[in-house]
mmCIF file of C-alpha atoms and ligand atoms in Angstrom:
data_model
loop_
_atom_site.group_PDB
_atom_site.id
_atom_site.type_symbol
_atom_site.label_atom_id
_atom_site.label_comp_id
_atom_site.label_asym_id
_atom_site.label_seq_id
_atom_site.Cartn_x
_atom_site.Cartn_y
_atom_site.Cartn_z
ATOM 1 C CA MET A 1 0.000 0.000 0.000
ATOM 2 C CA ARG A 2 1.350 3.387 -0.977
ATOM 3 C CA ILE A 3 0.432 6.241 1.345
ATOM 4 C CA LEU A 4 1.215 9.926 0.859
ATOM 5 C CA MET A 5 1.549 12.189 3.905
ATOM 6 C CA ILE A 6 1.412 15.896 3.065
ATOM 7 C CA GLY A 7 3.008 18.450 5.418
ATOM 8 C CA ASP A 8 0.928 21.249 6.966
ATOM 9 C CA ILE A 9 -1.171 22.932 4.268
ATOM 10 C CA VAL A 10 -0.923 26.681 4.849
ATOM 11 C CA GLY A 11 -3.531 29.083 3.500
ATOM 12 C CA ARG A 12 -4.359 29.764 -0.123
ATOM 13 C CA PRO A 13 -0.882 29.036 -1.573
ATOM 14 C CA GLY A 14 -0.948 25.645 0.184
ATOM 15 C CA ARG A 15 -4.395 24.855 -1.171
ATOM 16 C CA ARG A 16 -3.291 25.931 -4.637
ATOM 17 C CA ALA A 17 -0.323 23.541 -4.394
ATOM 18 C CA ILE A 18 -2.781 20.700 -3.719
ATOM 19 C CA LEU A 19 -5.282 21.668 -6.409
ATOM 20 C CA ASP A 20 -2.534 22.088 -9.025
ATOM 21 C CA ASN A 21 -0.522 18.944 -8.247
ATOM 22 C CA LEU A 22 -2.223 16.259 -6.207
ATOM 23 C CA SER A 23 -4.079 14.435 -8.952
ATOM 24 C CA TYR A 24 -0.856 14.220 -10.995
ATOM 25 C CA ILE A 25 1.169 13.002 -7.981
ATOM 26 C CA ARG A 26 -1.552 10.519 -7.114
ATOM 27 C CA GLY A 27 -1.283 8.914 -10.529
ATOM 28 C CA GLU A 28 2.487 9.236 -10.890
ATOM 29 C CA LEU A 29 3.242 7.589 -7.520
ATOM 30 C CA ASN A 30 0.387 5.124 -7.834
ATOM 31 C CA LEU A 31 -0.981 6.154 -4.438
ATOM 32 C CA ASP A 32 -3.631 4.242 -2.532
ATOM 33 C CA PHE A 33 -4.268 6.812 0.176
ATOM 34 C CA VAL A 34 -3.515 10.474 0.903
ATOM 35 C CA ILE A 35 -3.240 11.991 4.381
ATOM 36 C CA ALA A 36 -2.587 15.704 4.921
ATOM 37 C CA ASN A 37 -2.064 17.873 7.940
ATOM 38 C CA GLY A 38 -4.770 20.539 7.645
ATOM 39 C CA GLU A 39 -4.262 22.612 10.792
ATOM 40 C CA ASN A 40 -3.293 25.760 8.838
ATOM 41 C CA ALA A 41 -5.449 25.298 5.735
ATOM 42 C CA ALA A 42 -7.833 28.196 6.432
ATOM 43 C CA GLY A 43 -5.813 31.427 6.364
ATOM 44 C CA GLY A 44 -3.103 29.768 8.449
ATOM 45 C CA HIS A 45 -5.484 29.051 11.319
ATOM 46 C CA GLY A 46 -7.508 25.856 11.455
ATOM 47 C CA ILE A 47 -9.805 24.427 8.817
ATOM 48 C CA THR A 48 -13.374 25.117 7.692
ATOM 49 C CA ARG A 49 -16.020 22.823 6.255
ATOM 50 C CA GLU A 50 -15.808 24.547 2.895
ATOM 51 C CA ILE A 51 -12.029 24.255 2.641
ATOM 52 C CA ALA A 52 -12.054 20.632 3.789
ATOM 53 C CA ARG A 53 -14.667 19.852 1.150
ATOM 54 C CA GLU A 54 -12.537 21.478 -1.563
ATOM 55 C CA LEU A 55 -9.452 19.525 -0.517
ATOM 56 C CA PHE A 56 -11.294 16.204 -0.132
ATOM 57 C CA ALA A 57 -12.486 16.696 -3.721
ATOM 58 C CA ALA A 58 -8.876 17.365 -4.772
ATOM 59 C CA GLY A 59 -7.817 13.911 -3.547
ATOM 60 C CA ILE A 60 -7.059 14.131 0.167
ATOM 61 C CA ASP A 61 -8.612 11.200 2.033
ATOM 62 C CA VAL A 62 -8.012 12.179 5.648
ATOM 63 C CA PHE A 63 -6.853 15.261 7.546
ATOM 64 C CA THR A 64 -4.772 15.218 10.679
ATOM 65 C CA MET A 65 -4.572 18.400 12.734
ATOM 66 C CA GLY A 66 -2.466 19.945 15.504
ATOM 67 C CA ASN A 67 -2.338 22.860 17.927
ATOM 68 C CA HIS A 68 -4.351 25.030 15.483
ATOM 69 C CA VAL A 69 -7.275 22.593 15.348
ATOM 70 C CA TRP A 70 -9.693 24.807 17.328
ATOM 71 C CA ASN A 71 -8.979 28.125 15.580
ATOM 72 C CA LYS A 72 -12.192 28.120 13.521
ATOM 73 C CA LYS A 73 -15.368 28.046 15.613
ATOM 74 C CA GLU A 74 -17.279 25.722 13.291
ATOM 75 C CA ILE A 75 -14.775 22.902 13.871
ATOM 76 C CA PHE A 76 -16.251 22.012 17.286
ATOM 77 C CA GLU A 77 -19.431 20.760 15.652
ATOM 78 C CA TYR A 78 -17.972 19.742 12.302
ATOM 79 C CA ILE A 79 -15.291 17.430 13.739
ATOM 80 C CA GLN A 80 -17.952 15.418 15.591
ATOM 81 C CA LYS A 81 -19.568 14.422 12.293
ATOM 82 C CA GLU A 82 -16.613 14.389 9.912
ATOM 83 C CA LYS A 83 -14.654 11.254 10.739
ATOM 84 C CA ARG A 84 -12.066 12.093 8.068
ATOM 85 C CA ILE A 85 -10.673 14.876 10.257
ATOM 86 C CA LEU A 86 -8.606 13.755 13.242
ATOM 87 C CA ARG A 87 -7.249 15.918 16.050
ATOM 88 C CA PRO A 88 -4.404 15.075 18.442
ATOM 89 C CA ALA A 89 -5.462 12.096 20.552
ATOM 90 C CA ASN A 90 -3.899 13.375 23.752
ATOM 91 C CA TYR A 91 -6.327 16.257 24.358
ATOM 92 C CA PRO A 92 -8.262 15.715 27.593
ATOM 93 C CA PRO A 93 -11.120 13.178 27.596
ATOM 94 C CA GLY A 94 -14.373 14.722 26.345
ATOM 95 C CA THR A 95 -12.684 16.924 23.713
ATOM 96 C CA PRO A 96 -14.708 16.944 20.454
ATOM 97 C CA GLY A 97 -13.555 14.705 17.633
ATOM 98 C CA SER A 98 -11.276 11.737 17.734
ATOM 99 C CA GLY A 99 -7.537 11.125 17.707
ATOM 100 C CA TYR A 100 -7.482 7.971 15.647
ATOM 101 C CA ASN A 101 -9.712 6.052 13.326
ATOM 102 C CA PHE A 102 -9.865 3.200 10.817
ATOM 103 C CA PHE A 103 -10.203 3.838 7.102
ATOM 104 C CA ASN A 104 -10.989 1.568 4.162
ATOM 105 C CA VAL A 105 -8.436 1.621 1.380
ATOM 106 C CA GLY A 106 -10.254 0.430 -1.739
ATOM 107 C CA ALA A 107 -10.632 -3.325 -1.544
ATOM 108 C CA GLY A 108 -7.394 -3.591 0.434
ATOM 109 C CA PRO A 109 -6.835 -3.912 4.174
ATOM 110 C CA THR A 110 -7.900 -1.303 6.718
ATOM 111 C CA LEU A 111 -5.586 1.572 7.572
ATOM 112 C CA ALA A 112 -5.462 3.021 11.086
ATOM 113 C CA ILE A 113 -4.345 6.638 11.408
ATOM 114 C CA ILE A 114 -3.275 8.146 14.716
ATOM 115 C CA ASN A 115 -2.797 11.882 15.291
ATOM 116 C CA ILE A 116 -0.878 12.785 18.417
ATOM 117 C CA SER A 117 0.769 15.946 19.744
ATOM 118 C CA GLY A 118 4.093 16.523 21.453
ATOM 119 C CA ARG A 119 4.237 18.606 24.618
ATOM 120 C CA VAL A 120 7.772 20.013 24.654
ATOM 121 C CA PHE A 121 7.461 23.782 23.953
ATOM 122 C CA MET A 122 3.750 23.148 23.291
ATOM 123 C CA GLN A 123 0.459 22.890 25.198
ATOM 124 C CA GLU A 124 0.682 20.549 28.141
ATOM 125 C CA LEU A 125 -1.492 17.746 26.895
ATOM 126 C CA ASP A 126 -1.627 14.185 28.215
ATOM 127 C CA CYS A 127 1.518 12.100 27.794
ATOM 128 C CA PRO A 128 1.809 11.256 24.068
ATOM 129 C CA PHE A 129 3.788 8.096 24.808
ATOM 130 C CA ARG A 130 1.249 6.642 27.212
ATOM 131 C CA LYS A 131 -1.623 7.780 24.957
ATOM 132 C CA VAL A 132 -0.212 6.057 21.896
ATOM 133 C CA ASP A 133 0.275 2.853 23.949
ATOM 134 C CA GLU A 134 -3.374 3.002 24.928
ATOM 135 C CA ILE A 135 -4.468 3.466 21.300
ATOM 136 C CA LEU A 136 -2.269 0.641 20.015
ATOM 137 C CA LYS A 137 -3.850 -1.629 22.609
ATOM 138 C CA GLU A 138 -7.295 -0.593 21.330
ATOM 139 C CA ILE A 139 -6.286 -1.153 17.699
ATOM 140 C CA ASP A 140 -5.060 -4.580 18.783
ATOM 141 C CA ASN A 141 -5.264 -6.932 15.797
ATOM 142 C CA LYS A 142 -7.802 -4.925 13.806
ATOM 143 C CA THR A 143 -5.072 -3.902 11.346
ATOM 144 C CA LYS A 144 -1.300 -4.027 11.013
ATOM 145 C CA ILE A 145 -1.143 -0.907 8.869
ATOM 146 C CA ILE A 146 -0.851 1.999 11.280
ATOM 147 C CA PHE A 147 0.179 5.523 10.328
ATOM 148 C CA VAL A 148 1.128 8.113 12.985
ATOM 149 C CA ASP A 149 1.264 11.912 12.543
ATOM 150 C CA PHE A 150 3.266 13.161 15.528
ATOM 151 C CA HIS A 151 2.628 16.910 15.636
ATOM 152 C CA ALA A 152 5.474 18.274 17.714
ATOM 153 C CA GLU A 153 7.971 21.104 18.046
ATOM 154 C CA ALA A 154 11.079 19.515 19.557
ATOM 155 C CA THR A 155 13.109 17.298 17.261
ATOM 156 C CA SER A 156 14.268 15.293 20.300
ATOM 157 C CA GLU A 157 10.707 14.407 21.259
ATOM 158 C CA LYS A 158 9.969 13.361 17.677
ATOM 159 C CA VAL A 159 13.112 11.233 17.326
ATOM 160 C CA ALA A 160 12.285 9.627 20.691
ATOM 161 C CA MET A 161 8.751 8.812 19.511
ATOM 162 C CA GLY A 162 10.224 7.224 16.396
ATOM 163 C CA TRP A 163 12.291 4.826 18.512
ATOM 164 C CA TYR A 164 9.391 4.261 20.909
ATOM 165 C CA LEU A 165 7.094 3.125 18.089
ATOM 166 C CA ASP A 166 9.623 1.356 15.858
ATOM 167 C CA GLY A 167 8.243 -2.051 14.908
ATOM 168 C CA ARG A 168 4.820 -1.259 16.392
ATOM 169 C CA VAL A 169 3.468 0.962 13.595
ATOM 170 C CA SER A 170 4.072 1.339 9.857
ATOM 171 C CA ALA A 171 5.155 4.984 9.922
ATOM 172 C CA ILE A 172 5.823 7.867 12.278
ATOM 173 C CA CYS A 173 5.802 11.199 10.441
ATOM 174 C CA GLY A 174 6.447 14.475 12.231
ATOM 175 C CA THR A 175 4.565 17.684 11.426
ATOM 176 C CA HIS A 176 4.256 21.216 12.875
ATOM 177 C CA THR A 177 7.655 22.913 12.294
ATOM 178 C CA HIS A 178 6.869 23.602 8.612
ATOM 179 C CA VAL A 179 10.509 22.852 7.681
ATOM 180 C CA GLN A 180 11.180 19.502 6.035
ATOM 181 C CA THR A 181 13.989 17.440 7.548
ATOM 182 C CA ALA A 182 16.270 15.197 5.479
ATOM 183 C CA ASP A 183 16.394 12.296 7.949
ATOM 184 C CA GLU A 184 13.784 10.012 6.401
ATOM 185 C CA ARG A 185 14.627 6.358 6.955
ATOM 186 C CA ILE A 186 13.284 2.941 7.813
ATOM 187 C CA LEU A 187 14.100 2.257 11.481
ATOM 188 C CA PRO A 188 15.637 -1.151 12.364
ATOM 189 C CA LYS A 189 12.353 -2.831 13.311
ATOM 190 C CA GLY A 190 10.598 -1.682 10.143
ATOM 191 C CA SER A 191 8.827 1.620 10.798
ATOM 192 C CA ALA A 192 9.248 4.502 8.349
ATOM 193 C CA TYR A 193 10.317 7.703 10.071
ATOM 194 C CA ILE A 194 10.847 11.404 9.332
ATOM 195 C CA THR A 195 11.237 14.173 11.925
ATOM 196 C CA ASP A 196 9.190 16.660 9.890
ATOM 197 C CA VAL A 197 7.362 16.321 6.603
ATOM 198 C CA GLY A 198 7.521 20.116 6.106
ATOM 199 C CA MET A 199 5.003 22.618 4.782
ATOM 200 C CA THR A 200 2.738 22.844 1.782
ATOM 201 C CA GLY A 201 2.316 26.578 1.506
ATOM 202 C CA PRO A 202 3.962 29.876 0.560
ATOM 203 C CA ARG A 203 7.639 29.356 -0.143
ATOM 204 C CA ASP A 204 8.963 32.929 0.215
ATOM 205 C CA SER A 205 7.730 33.313 3.773
ATOM 206 C CA VAL A 206 8.677 32.615 7.378
ATOM 207 C CA ILE A 207 7.137 29.160 7.834
ATOM 208 C CA GLY A 208 4.055 30.363 5.963
ATOM 209 C CA VAL A 209 3.708 33.872 7.376
ATOM 210 C CA GLU A 210 4.379 37.098 5.448
ATOM 211 C CA THR A 211 8.132 37.727 5.825
ATOM 212 C CA GLU A 212 7.868 41.480 6.396
ATOM 213 C CA ILE A 213 5.470 41.057 9.325
ATOM 214 C CA VAL A 214 7.659 38.470 11.049
ATOM 215 C CA LEU A 215 10.832 40.498 10.533
ATOM 216 C CA GLU A 216 9.200 43.585 11.978
ATOM 217 C CA LYS A 217 8.011 41.612 14.965
ATOM 218 C CA PHE A 218 11.449 40.156 15.632
ATOM 219 C CA VAL A 219 13.223 43.485 15.188
ATOM 220 C CA THR A 220 10.812 45.788 17.068
ATOM 221 C CA GLN A 221 9.264 43.265 19.508
ATOM 222 C CA LEU A 222 5.916 44.974 18.877
ATOM 223 C CA PRO A 223 2.759 42.911 18.331
ATOM 224 C CA ARG A 224 1.736 42.278 14.721
ATOM 225 C CA ARG A 225 -1.103 40.217 13.319
ATOM 226 C CA PHE A 226 0.218 37.286 11.330
ATOM 227 C CA GLU A 227 -0.948 36.876 7.782
ATOM 228 C CA VAL A 228 -0.268 34.066 5.348
ATOM 229 C CA ALA A 229 2.229 35.176 2.689
ATOM 230 C CA ASP A 230 0.767 35.407 -0.783
ATOM 231 C CA THR A 231 3.665 33.997 -2.799
ATOM 232 C CA ASN A 232 4.821 31.078 -4.906
ATOM 233 C CA TYR A 233 4.202 27.722 -3.254
ATOM 234 C CA GLN A 234 6.035 24.574 -2.250
ATOM 235 C CA LEU A 235 4.548 21.122 -1.721
ATOM 236 C CA ASN A 236 6.191 18.955 0.938
ATOM 237 C CA ALA A 237 5.246 15.326 1.512
ATOM 238 C CA VAL A 238 6.533 11.810 2.006
ATOM 239 C CA MET A 239 5.413 8.643 0.272
ATOM 240 C CA VAL A 240 5.494 5.540 2.449
ATOM 241 C CA GLU A 241 5.106 2.093 0.944
ATOM 242 C CA VAL A 242 3.860 -0.507 3.403
ATOM 243 C CA ASP A 243 3.931 -4.299 3.160
ATOM 244 C CA GLU A 244 0.253 -5.144 3.676
ATOM 245 C CA SER A 245 0.892 -8.570 5.178
ATOM 246 C CA THR A 246 3.303 -7.407 7.899
ATOM 247 C CA GLY A 247 2.493 -3.705 8.275
ATOM 248 C CA ARG A 248 6.206 -2.902 7.981
ATOM 249 C CA ALA A 249 7.441 -0.081 5.780
ATOM 250 C CA LEU A 250 9.287 -0.971 2.588
ATOM 251 C CA GLU A 251 10.194 2.527 1.502
ATOM 252 C CA ILE A 252 9.977 6.185 2.472
ATOM 253 C CA GLU A 253 10.487 8.816 -0.192
ATOM 254 C CA ARG A 254 10.676 12.539 0.492
ATOM 255 C CA ILE A 255 8.921 14.953 -1.847
ATOM 256 C CA PHE A 256 9.773 18.646 -2.164
ATOM 257 C CA ASN A 257 8.013 20.201 -5.151
ATOM 258 C CA LEU A 258 8.286 23.852 -6.089
ATOM 259 C CA GLU A 259 5.868 25.951 -8.121
HETATM 260 FE FE1 FE2 B 301 1.327 23.851 11.171
HETATM 261 FE FE1 FE2 B 302 1.207 23.074 14.584
#
């Protein structure tokens, strides 16, 4: 099974990158399933029903989210009904939406996707390590193909999660920093790993935000409202090929497309 994981889609340039390229990539890489982090899809902050609908139609099968999940008010209700949008699993019990789910992949085996958040330099959520253990116990033998989006800031926490889950899931892909790392590999026990998939959004920007605004903020230390840069785009993703009988990864390929 060939799965594409797309790094955080940021604003209009990110959506344009998907609309312009995904159907071609889908065919070219012979993909079975497409996951994308959608936490910044709507103007850099969260996701709306309308934008999700547009991107589902463009070929994305499931969205994972992150710390920006609650930025748009409508998500509280929408995420209860839309099972194709996951939010980090380690929010407190009772939080709307769900942190993992099972998805049908054509006539093939079921795919489980887990979205989890780090807590170093981030919100203090429940322990991501204990939470993922709990989820893996629940998944049990329902499927061997398990894909994890670990939305985290600290590279150390992400690398640690990679080792923690090696051999227990098919892939651990980091998101959130918006800068793609070049450390993609198959870990010794067979899990694909990358510290950060990167960003699908405006290329000439500071991780998606208008450069001038960020520079002014750094230089003057005065508050400025962040706006998504309106520039050329980049599309960042990884393709993971999984052996359906064992759930182990066979290949991880990094994708960095420019407009
Ligand atoms: Fe993000
Ligand atoms: Fe994030």
